[in-house]
PDB file of C-alpha atoms in Angstrom:
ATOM      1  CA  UNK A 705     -50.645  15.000  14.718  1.00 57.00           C
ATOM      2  CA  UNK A 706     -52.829  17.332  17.709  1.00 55.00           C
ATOM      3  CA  UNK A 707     -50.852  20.682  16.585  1.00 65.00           C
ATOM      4  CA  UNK A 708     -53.104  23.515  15.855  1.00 89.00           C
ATOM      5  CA  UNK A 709     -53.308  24.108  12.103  1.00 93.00           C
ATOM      6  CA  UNK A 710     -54.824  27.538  10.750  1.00 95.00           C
ATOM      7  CA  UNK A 711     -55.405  27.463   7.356  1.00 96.00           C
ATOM      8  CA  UNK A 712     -55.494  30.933   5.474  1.00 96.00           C
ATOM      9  CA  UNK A 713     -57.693  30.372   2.500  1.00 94.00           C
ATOM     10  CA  UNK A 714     -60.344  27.518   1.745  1.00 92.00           C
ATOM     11  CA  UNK A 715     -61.339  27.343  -1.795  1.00 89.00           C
ATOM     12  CA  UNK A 716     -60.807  24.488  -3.996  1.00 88.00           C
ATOM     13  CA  UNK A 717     -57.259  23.325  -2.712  1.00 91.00           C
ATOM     14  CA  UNK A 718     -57.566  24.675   0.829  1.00 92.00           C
ATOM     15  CA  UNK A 719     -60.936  22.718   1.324  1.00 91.00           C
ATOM     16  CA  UNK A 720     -59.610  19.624  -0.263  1.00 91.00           C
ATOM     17  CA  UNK A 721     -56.961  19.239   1.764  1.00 94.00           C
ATOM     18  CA  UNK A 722     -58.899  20.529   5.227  1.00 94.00           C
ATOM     19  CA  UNK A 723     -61.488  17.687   4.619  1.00 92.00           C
ATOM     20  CA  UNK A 724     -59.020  15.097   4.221  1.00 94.00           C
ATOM     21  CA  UNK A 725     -56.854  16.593   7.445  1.00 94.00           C
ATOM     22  CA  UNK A 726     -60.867  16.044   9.475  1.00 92.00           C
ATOM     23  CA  UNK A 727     -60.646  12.345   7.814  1.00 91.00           C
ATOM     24  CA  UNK A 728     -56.925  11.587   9.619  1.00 93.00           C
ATOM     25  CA  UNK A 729     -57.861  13.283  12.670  1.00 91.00           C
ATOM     26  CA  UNK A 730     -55.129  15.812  12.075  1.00 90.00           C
ATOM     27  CA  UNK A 731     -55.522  19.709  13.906  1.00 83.00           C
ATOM     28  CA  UNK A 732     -57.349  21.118  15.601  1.00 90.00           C
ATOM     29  CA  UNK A 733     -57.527  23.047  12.225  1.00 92.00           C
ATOM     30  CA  UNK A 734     -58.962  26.729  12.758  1.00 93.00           C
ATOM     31  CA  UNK A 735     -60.312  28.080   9.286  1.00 95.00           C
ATOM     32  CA  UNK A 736     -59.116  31.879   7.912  1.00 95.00           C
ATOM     33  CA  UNK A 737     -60.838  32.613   5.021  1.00 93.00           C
ATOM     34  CA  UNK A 738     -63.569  35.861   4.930  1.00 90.00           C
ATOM     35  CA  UNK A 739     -65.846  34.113   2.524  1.00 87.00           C
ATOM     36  CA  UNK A 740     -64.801  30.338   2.245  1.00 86.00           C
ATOM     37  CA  UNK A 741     -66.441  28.344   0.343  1.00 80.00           C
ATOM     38  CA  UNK A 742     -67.555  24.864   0.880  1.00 72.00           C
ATOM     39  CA  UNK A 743     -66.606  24.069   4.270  1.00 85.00           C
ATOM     40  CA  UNK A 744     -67.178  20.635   5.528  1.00 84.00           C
ATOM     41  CA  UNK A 745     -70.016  20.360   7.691  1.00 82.00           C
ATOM     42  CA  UNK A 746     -69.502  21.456  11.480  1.00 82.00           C
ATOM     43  CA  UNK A 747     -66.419  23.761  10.152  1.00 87.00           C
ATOM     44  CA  UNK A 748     -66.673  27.568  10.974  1.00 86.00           C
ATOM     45  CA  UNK A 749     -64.089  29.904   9.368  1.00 92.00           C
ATOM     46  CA  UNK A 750     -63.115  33.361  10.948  1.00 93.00           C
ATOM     47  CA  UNK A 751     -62.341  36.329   8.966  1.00 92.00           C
ATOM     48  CA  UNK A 752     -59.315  37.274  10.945  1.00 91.00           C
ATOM     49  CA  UNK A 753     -56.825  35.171  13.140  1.00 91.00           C
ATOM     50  CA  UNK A 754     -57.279  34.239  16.606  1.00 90.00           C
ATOM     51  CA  UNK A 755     -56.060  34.434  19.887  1.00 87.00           C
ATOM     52  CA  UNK A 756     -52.977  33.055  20.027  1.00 86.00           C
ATOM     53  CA  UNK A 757     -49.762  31.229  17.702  1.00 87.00           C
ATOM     54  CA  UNK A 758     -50.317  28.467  15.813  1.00 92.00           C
ATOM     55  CA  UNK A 759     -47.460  25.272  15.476  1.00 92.00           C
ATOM     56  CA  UNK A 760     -48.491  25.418  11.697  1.00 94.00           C
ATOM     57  CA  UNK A 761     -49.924  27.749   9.274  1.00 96.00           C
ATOM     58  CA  UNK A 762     -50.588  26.558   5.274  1.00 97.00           C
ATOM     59  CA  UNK A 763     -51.079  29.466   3.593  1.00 97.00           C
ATOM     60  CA  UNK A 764     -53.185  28.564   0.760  1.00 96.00           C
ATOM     61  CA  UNK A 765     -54.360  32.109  -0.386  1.00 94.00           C
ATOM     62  CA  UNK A 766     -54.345  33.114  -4.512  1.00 91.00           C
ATOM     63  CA  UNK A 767     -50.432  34.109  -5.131  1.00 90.00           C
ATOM     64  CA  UNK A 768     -51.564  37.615  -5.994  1.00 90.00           C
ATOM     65  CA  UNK A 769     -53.062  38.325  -2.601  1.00 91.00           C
ATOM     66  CA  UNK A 770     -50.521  36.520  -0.809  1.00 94.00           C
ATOM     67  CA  UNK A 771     -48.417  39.385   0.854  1.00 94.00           C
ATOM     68  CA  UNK A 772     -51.688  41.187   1.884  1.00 94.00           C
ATOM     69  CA  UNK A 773     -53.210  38.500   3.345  1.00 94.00           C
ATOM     70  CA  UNK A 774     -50.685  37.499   5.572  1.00 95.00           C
ATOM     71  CA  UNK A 775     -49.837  40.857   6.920  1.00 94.00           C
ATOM     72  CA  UNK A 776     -51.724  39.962  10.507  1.00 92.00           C
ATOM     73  CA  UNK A 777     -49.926  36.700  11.023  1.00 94.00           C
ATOM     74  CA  UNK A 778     -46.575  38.156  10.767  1.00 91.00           C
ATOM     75  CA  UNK A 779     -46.447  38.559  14.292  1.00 90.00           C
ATOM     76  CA  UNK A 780     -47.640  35.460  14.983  1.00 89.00           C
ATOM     77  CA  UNK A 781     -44.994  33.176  13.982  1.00 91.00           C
ATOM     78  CA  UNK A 782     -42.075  32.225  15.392  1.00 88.00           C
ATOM     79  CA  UNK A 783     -38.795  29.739  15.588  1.00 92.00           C
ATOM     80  CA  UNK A 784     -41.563  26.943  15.996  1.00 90.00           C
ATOM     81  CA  UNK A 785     -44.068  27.943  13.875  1.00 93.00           C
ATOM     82  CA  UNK A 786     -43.907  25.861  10.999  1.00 94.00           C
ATOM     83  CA  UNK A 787     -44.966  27.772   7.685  1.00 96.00           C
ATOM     84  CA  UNK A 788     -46.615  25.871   4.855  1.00 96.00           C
ATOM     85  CA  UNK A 789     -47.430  27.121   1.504  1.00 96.00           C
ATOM     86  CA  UNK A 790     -49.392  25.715  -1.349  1.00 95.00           C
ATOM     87  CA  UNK A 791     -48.940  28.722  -3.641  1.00 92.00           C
ATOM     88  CA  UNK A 792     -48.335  28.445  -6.954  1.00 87.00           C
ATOM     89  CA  UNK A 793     -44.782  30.556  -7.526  1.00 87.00           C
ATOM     90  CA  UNK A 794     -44.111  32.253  -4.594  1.00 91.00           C
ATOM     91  CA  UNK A 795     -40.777  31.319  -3.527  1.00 92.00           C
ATOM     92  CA  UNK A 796     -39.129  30.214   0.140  1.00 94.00           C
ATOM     93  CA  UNK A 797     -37.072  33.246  -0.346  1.00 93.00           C
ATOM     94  CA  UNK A 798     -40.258  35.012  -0.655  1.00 93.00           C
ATOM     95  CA  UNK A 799     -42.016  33.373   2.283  1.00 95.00           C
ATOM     96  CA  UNK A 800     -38.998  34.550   4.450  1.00 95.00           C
ATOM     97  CA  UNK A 801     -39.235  37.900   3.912  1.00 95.00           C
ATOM     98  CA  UNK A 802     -42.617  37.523   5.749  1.00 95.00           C
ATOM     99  CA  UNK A 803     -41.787  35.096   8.035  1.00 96.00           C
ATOM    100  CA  UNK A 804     -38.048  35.540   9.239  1.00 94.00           C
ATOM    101  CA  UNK A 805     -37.583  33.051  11.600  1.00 92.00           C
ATOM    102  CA  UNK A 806     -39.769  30.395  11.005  1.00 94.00           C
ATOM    103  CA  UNK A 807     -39.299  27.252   8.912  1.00 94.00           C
ATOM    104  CA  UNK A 808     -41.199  26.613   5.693  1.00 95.00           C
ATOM    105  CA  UNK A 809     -42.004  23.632   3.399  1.00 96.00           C
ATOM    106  CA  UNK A 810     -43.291  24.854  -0.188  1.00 95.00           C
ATOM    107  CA  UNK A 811     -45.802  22.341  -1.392  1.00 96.00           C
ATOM    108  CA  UNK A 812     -47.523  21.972  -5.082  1.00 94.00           C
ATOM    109  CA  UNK A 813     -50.979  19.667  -3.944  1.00 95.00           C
ATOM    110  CA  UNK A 814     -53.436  18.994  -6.920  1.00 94.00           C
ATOM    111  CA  UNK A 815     -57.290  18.561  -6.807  1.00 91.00           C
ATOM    112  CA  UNK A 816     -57.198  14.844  -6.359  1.00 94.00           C
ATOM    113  CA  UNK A 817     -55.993  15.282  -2.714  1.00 94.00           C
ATOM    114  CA  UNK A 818     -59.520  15.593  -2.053  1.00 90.00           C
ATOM    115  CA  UNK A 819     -60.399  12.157  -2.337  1.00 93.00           C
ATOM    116  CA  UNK A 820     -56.993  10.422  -1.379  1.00 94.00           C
ATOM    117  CA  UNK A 821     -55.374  10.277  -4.997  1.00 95.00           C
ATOM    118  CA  UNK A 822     -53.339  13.778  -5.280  1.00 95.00           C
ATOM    119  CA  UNK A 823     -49.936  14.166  -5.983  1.00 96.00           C
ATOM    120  CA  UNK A 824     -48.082  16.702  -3.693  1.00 97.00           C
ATOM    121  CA  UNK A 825     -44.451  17.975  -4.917  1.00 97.00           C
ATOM    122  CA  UNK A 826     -42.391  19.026  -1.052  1.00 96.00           C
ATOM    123  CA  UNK A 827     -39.331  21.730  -0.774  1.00 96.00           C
ATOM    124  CA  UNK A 828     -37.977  22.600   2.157  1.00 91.00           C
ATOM    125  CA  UNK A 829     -34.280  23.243   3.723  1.00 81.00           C
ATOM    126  CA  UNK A 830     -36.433  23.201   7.431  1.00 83.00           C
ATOM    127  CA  UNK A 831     -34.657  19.763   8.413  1.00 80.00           C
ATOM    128  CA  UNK A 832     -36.435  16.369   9.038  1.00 81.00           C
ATOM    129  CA  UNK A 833     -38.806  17.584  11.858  1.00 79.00           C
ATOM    130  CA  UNK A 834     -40.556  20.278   9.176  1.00 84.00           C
ATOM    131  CA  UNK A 835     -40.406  17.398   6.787  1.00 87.00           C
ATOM    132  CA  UNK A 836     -42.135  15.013   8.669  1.00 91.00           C
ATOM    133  CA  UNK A 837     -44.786  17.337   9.936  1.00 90.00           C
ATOM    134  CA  UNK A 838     -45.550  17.952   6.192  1.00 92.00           C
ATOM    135  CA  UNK A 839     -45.239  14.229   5.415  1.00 93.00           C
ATOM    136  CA  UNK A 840     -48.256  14.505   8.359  1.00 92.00           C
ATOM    137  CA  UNK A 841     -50.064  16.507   6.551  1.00 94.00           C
ATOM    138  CA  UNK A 842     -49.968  15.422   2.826  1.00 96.00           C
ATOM    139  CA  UNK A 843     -49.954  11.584   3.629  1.00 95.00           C
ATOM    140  CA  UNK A 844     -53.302  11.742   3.564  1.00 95.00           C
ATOM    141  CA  UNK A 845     -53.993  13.293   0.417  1.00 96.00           C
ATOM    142  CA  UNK A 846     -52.035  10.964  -1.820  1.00 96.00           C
ATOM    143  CA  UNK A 847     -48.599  10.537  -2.946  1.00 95.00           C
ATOM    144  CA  UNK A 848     -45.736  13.043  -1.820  1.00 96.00           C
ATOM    145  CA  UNK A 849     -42.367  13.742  -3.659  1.00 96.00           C
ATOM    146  CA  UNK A 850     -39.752  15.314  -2.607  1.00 95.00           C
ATOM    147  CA  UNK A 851     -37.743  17.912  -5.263  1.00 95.00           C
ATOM    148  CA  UNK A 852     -33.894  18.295  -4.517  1.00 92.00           C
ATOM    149  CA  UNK A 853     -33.969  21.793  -6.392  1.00 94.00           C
ATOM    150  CA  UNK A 854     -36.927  24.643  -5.597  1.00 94.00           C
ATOM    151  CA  UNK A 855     -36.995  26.193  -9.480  1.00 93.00           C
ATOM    152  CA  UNK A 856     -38.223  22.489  -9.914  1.00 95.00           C
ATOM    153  CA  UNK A 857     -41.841  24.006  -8.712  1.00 94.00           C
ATOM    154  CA  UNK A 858     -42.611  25.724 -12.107  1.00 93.00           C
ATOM    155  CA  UNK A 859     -42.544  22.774 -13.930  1.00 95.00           C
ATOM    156  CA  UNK A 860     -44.804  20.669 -11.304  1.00 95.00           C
ATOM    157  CA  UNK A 861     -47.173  23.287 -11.495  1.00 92.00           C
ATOM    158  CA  UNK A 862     -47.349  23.015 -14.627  1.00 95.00           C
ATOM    159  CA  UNK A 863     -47.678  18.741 -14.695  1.00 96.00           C
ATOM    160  CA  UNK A 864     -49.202  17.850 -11.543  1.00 95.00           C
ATOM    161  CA  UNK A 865     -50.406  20.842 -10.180  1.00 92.00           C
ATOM    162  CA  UNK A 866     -52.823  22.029 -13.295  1.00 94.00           C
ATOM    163  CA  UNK A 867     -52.756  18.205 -14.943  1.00 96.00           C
ATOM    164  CA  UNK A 868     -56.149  17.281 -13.595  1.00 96.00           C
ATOM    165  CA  UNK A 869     -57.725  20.013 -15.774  1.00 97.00           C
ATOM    166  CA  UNK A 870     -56.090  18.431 -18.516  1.00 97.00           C
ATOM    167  CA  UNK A 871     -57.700  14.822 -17.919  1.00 97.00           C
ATOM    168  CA  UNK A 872     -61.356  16.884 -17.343  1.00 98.00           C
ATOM    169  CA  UNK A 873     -60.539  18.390 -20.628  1.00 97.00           C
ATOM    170  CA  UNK A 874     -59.966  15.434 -22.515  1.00 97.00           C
ATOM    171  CA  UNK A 875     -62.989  13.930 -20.939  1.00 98.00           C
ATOM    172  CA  UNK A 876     -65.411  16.363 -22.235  1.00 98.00           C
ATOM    173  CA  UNK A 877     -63.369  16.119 -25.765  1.00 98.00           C
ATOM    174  CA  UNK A 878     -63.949  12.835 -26.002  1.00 98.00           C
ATOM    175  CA  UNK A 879     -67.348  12.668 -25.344  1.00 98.00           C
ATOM    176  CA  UNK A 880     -67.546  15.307 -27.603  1.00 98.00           C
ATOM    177  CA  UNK A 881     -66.277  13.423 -30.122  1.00 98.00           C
ATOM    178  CA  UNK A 882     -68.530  10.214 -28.739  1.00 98.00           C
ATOM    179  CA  UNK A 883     -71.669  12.918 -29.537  1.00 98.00           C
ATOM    180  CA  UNK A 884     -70.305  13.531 -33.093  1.00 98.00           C
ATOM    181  CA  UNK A 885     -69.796   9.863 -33.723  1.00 98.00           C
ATOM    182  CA  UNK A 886     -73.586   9.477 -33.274  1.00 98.00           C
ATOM    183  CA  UNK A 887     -73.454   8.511 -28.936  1.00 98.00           C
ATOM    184  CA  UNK A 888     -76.117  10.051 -27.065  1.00 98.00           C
ATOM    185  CA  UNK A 889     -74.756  12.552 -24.645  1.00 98.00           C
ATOM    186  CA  UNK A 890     -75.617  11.214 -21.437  1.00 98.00           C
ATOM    187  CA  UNK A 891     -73.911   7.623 -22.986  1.00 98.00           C
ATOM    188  CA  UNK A 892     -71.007   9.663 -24.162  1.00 98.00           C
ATOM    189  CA  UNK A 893     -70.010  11.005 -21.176  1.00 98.00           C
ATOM    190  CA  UNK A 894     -71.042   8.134 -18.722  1.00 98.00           C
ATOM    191  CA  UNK A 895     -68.213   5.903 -21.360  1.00 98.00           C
ATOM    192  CA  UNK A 896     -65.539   9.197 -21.157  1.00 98.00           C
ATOM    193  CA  UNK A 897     -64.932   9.357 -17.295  1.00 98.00           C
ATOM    194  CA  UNK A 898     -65.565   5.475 -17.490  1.00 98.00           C
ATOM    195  CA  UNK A 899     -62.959   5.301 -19.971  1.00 98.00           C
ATOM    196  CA  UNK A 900     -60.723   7.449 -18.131  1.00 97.00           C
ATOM    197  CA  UNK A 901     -60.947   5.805 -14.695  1.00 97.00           C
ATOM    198  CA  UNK A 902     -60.067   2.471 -16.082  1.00 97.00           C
ATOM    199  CA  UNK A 903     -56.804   3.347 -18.063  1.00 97.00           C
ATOM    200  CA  UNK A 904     -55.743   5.165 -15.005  1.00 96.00           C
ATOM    201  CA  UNK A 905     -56.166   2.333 -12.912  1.00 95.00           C
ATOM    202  CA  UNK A 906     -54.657   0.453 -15.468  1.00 95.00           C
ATOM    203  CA  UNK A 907     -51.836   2.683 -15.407  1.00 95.00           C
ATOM    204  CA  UNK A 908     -51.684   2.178 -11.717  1.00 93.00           C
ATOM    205  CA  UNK A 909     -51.880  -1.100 -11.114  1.00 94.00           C
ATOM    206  CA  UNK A 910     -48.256  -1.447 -12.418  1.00 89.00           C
ATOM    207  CA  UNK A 911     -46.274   1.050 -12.186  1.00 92.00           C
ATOM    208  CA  UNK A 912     -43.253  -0.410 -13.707  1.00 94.00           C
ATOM    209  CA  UNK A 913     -44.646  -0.673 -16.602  1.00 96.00           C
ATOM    210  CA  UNK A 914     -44.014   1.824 -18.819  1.00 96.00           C
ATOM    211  CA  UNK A 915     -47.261   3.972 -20.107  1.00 96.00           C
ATOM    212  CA  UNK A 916     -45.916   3.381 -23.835  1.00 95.00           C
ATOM    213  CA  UNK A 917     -46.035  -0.414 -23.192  1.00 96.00           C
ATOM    214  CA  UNK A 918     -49.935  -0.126 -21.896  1.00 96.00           C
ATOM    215  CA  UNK A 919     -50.506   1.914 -24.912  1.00 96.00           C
ATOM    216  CA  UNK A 920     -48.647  -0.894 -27.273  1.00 96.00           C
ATOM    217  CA  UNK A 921     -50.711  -3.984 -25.740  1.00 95.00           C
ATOM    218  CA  UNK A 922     -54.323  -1.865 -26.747  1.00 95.00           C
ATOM    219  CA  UNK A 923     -53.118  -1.441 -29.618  1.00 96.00           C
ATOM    220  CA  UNK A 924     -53.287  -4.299 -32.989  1.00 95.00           C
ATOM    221  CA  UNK A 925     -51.832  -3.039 -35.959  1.00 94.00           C
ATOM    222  CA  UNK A 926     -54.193  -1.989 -38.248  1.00 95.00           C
ATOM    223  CA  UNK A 927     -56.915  -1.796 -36.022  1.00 96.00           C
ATOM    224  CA  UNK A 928     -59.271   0.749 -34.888  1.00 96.00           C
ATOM    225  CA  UNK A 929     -57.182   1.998 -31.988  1.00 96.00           C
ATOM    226  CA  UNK A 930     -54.412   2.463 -34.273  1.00 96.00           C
ATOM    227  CA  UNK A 931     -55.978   3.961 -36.812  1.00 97.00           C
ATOM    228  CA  UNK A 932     -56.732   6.662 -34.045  1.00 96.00           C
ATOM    229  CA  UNK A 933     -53.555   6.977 -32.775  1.00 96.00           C
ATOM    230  CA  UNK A 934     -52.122   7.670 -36.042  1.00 96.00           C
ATOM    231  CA  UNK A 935     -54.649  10.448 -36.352  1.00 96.00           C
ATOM    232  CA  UNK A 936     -53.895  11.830 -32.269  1.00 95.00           C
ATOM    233  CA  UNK A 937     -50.349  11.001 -31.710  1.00 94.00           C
ATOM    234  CA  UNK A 938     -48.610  13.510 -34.003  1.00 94.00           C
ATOM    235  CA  UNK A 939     -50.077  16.734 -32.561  1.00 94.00           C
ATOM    236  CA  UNK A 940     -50.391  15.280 -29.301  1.00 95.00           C
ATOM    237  CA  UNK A 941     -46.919  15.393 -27.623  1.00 94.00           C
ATOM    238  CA  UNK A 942     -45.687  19.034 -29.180  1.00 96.00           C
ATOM    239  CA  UNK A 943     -49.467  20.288 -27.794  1.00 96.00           C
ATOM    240  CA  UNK A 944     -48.920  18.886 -24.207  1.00 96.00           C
ATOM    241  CA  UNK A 945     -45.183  20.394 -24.373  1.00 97.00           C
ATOM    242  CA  UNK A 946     -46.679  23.993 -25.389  1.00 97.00           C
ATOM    243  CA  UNK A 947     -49.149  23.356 -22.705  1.00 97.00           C
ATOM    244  CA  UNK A 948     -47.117  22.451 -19.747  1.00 97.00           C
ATOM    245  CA  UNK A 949     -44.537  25.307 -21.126  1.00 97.00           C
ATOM    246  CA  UNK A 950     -47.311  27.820 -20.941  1.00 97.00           C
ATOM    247  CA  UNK A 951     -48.114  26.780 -16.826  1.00 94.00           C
ATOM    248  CA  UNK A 952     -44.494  26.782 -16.250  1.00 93.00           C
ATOM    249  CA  UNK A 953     -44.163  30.011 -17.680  1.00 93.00           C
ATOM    250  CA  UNK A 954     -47.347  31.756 -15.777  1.00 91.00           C
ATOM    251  CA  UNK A 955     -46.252  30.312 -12.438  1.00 87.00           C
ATOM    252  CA  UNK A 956     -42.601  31.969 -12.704  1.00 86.00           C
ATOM    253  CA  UNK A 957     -44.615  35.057 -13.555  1.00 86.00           C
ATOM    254  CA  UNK A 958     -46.561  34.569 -10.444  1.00 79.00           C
ATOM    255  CA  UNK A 959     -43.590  34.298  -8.074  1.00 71.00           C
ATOM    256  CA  UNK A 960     -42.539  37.724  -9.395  1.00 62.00           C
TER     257      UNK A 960
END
């Protein structure tokens, strides 16, 4: 892809994503952002848009700010400017009010994208040439799935979208617990993320099997790992379900 990309926004997500667009050779990509932070070396942002219309604009501003912040590129965007969005709960619907006759793909990226391994969640009623400019543009920062039904979005949020804060949770909880258990910290967390790493590439080594069957084949009865699992499992599930039901819930807020 050689279409000019602006990109309205680079913190976390927008950076993640703009460093792994540099990697593929995607853009030119032309920066929007009044006080980015991070930027990949050789990048310059702009505090307001250039000369000129863009073939695609990823909006990847807070929700909140969204309207505000994309009052000067209204007039900017046309039948061929294809809009982008990687806001958490701001509808299509709500993206068209803005931008009438342009097409948009709603995305839901996650951190990982930043070194290859995200999961991206793709909406769109644009047709197959929006869909495989945003296959273009996600491809490189991991998996991409495709959701038949938009209201879908609160729910990845919630999974994929906030999951990696999760995982860095239980990381520091376990070498928390590592600590307590008598581990030196530095050891502790060094065997956490170690930990971590290798049951996820466990996990993805083989996808067909399912996670419950890795768990099983760690696990001798009456061992130790039991033992913990009968201690973890029980308020495990019903926690993640209150947790992901919380995100959900925020992210409808968000889209108003």
């Amino acid at each position: 892809m050689t279409a000019p990309i602006w990109l309205l926004g680079c913190g976390n997500m927008g950076g993640a994503l703009l460093r792994r667009w540099l990697g593929a050779e995607l853009g030119p990509v032309v920066v929007i952002d009044p006080a980015p932070r991070g930027l990949p070396d050789g990048v310059e942002a702009v505090a307001t848009p250039p000369a000129g219309r863009p073939d695609i604009i990823v909006l990847a501003v807070k929700p909140q700010l969204w309207w505000a912040a994309t009052e000067a590129l209204a007039d900017r965007a046309g039948p061929t400017t294809l809009i982008v969005s990687i806001m958490a709960g701001v509808t299509t619907a709500a993206m068209a009010r803005r931008f009438p006759a342009s097409p948009i793909i709603r995305a839901m990226p996650n951190t990982p994208a930043g070194v290859g391994h995200g999961a991206t969640a793709l909406f769109s009623t644009a047709g197959d040439l929006a869909e495989g400019a945003a296959e273009a543009l996600f491809g490189p920062a991991g998996m991409t799935f495709w959701l038949r039904d938009e209201v879908d979005f609160d729910a990845v949020t919630a999974v994929s979208g906030s999951g990696p804060a999760y995982v860095f949770a239980f990381i520091e909880g376990l070498a928390a617990a590592a600590v307590a258990a008598g581990l030196a910290p530095d050891l502790a967390d060094r065997l956490a993320r170690a930990t971590v790493i290798g049951a996820a590439a466990l996990a993805a080594a083989d996808p067909a099997v399912p996670p419950g069957e890795l768990r099983t084949r760690v696990t001798s009865p009456g061992g130790t790992t039991a033992a913990a699992l009968d201690v973890l499992r029980p308020g495990l599930d019903p926690l993640l379900q209150r947790a992901v039901a919380a995100a959900a819930e925020r992210s409808r807020q968000l889209g108003g």
